[in-house]
């Protein structure tokens, strides 16, 4: 009889480091993207994220920090770069999820 795959154990072992950044001399921490709840997949296009998709992902990643982050001025280009750096930290690029194969 085979043993069941323990997804809970995998999640614990696969945790990555949060992505830390500063804006207006304020420290922020983005949750590792792979730890966001799967429900976010219903509201964003990960293959080609639009500006609202990026905002939704950043809001989810920042959690309780979003209100403070959103109150600070930042150019739109900076949000795009923040998103790219977060992805780079995760080891993924637009259209490439962490679970992508090398095939």
Short mmCIF file of N, CA and C in Angstrom, two decimals, residues 15 21 36 44 53 59-60 63 88:
data_model
loop_
_atom_site.label_atom_id
_atom_site.label_comp_id
_atom_site.label_asym_id
_atom_site.label_seq_id
_atom_site.Cartn_x
_atom_site.Cartn_y
_atom_site.Cartn_z
N UNK A 15 8.46 26.63 2.10
CA UNK A 15 8.36 28.06 2.45
C UNK A 15 9.63 28.79 2.04
N UNK A 21 11.42 45.25 1.35
CA UNK A 21 11.75 46.45 0.59
C UNK A 21 11.38 47.67 1.42
N UNK A 36 0.62 32.68 -0.98
CA UNK A 36 -0.69 33.33 -1.09
C UNK A 36 -1.75 32.25 -1.29
N UNK A 44 -6.95 37.09 -10.71
CA UNK A 44 -5.82 37.67 -11.45
C UNK A 44 -5.41 36.76 -12.60
N UNK A 53 -4.26 43.55 -11.71
CA UNK A 53 -3.80 42.24 -11.21
C UNK A 53 -2.58 42.42 -10.30
N UNK A 59 -1.38 43.74 -2.88
CA UNK A 59 -2.27 43.90 -1.72
C UNK A 59 -2.33 42.60 -0.92
N UNK A 60 -2.45 41.48 -1.61
CA UNK A 60 -2.48 40.18 -0.93
C UNK A 60 -1.14 39.89 -0.26
N UNK A 63 -0.72 42.21 2.84
CA UNK A 63 -1.66 41.95 3.93
C UNK A 63 -1.98 43.22 4.71
N UNK A 88 11.47 38.12 -9.13
CA UNK A 88 12.86 37.70 -9.23
C UNK A 88 13.28 37.02 -7.91
#
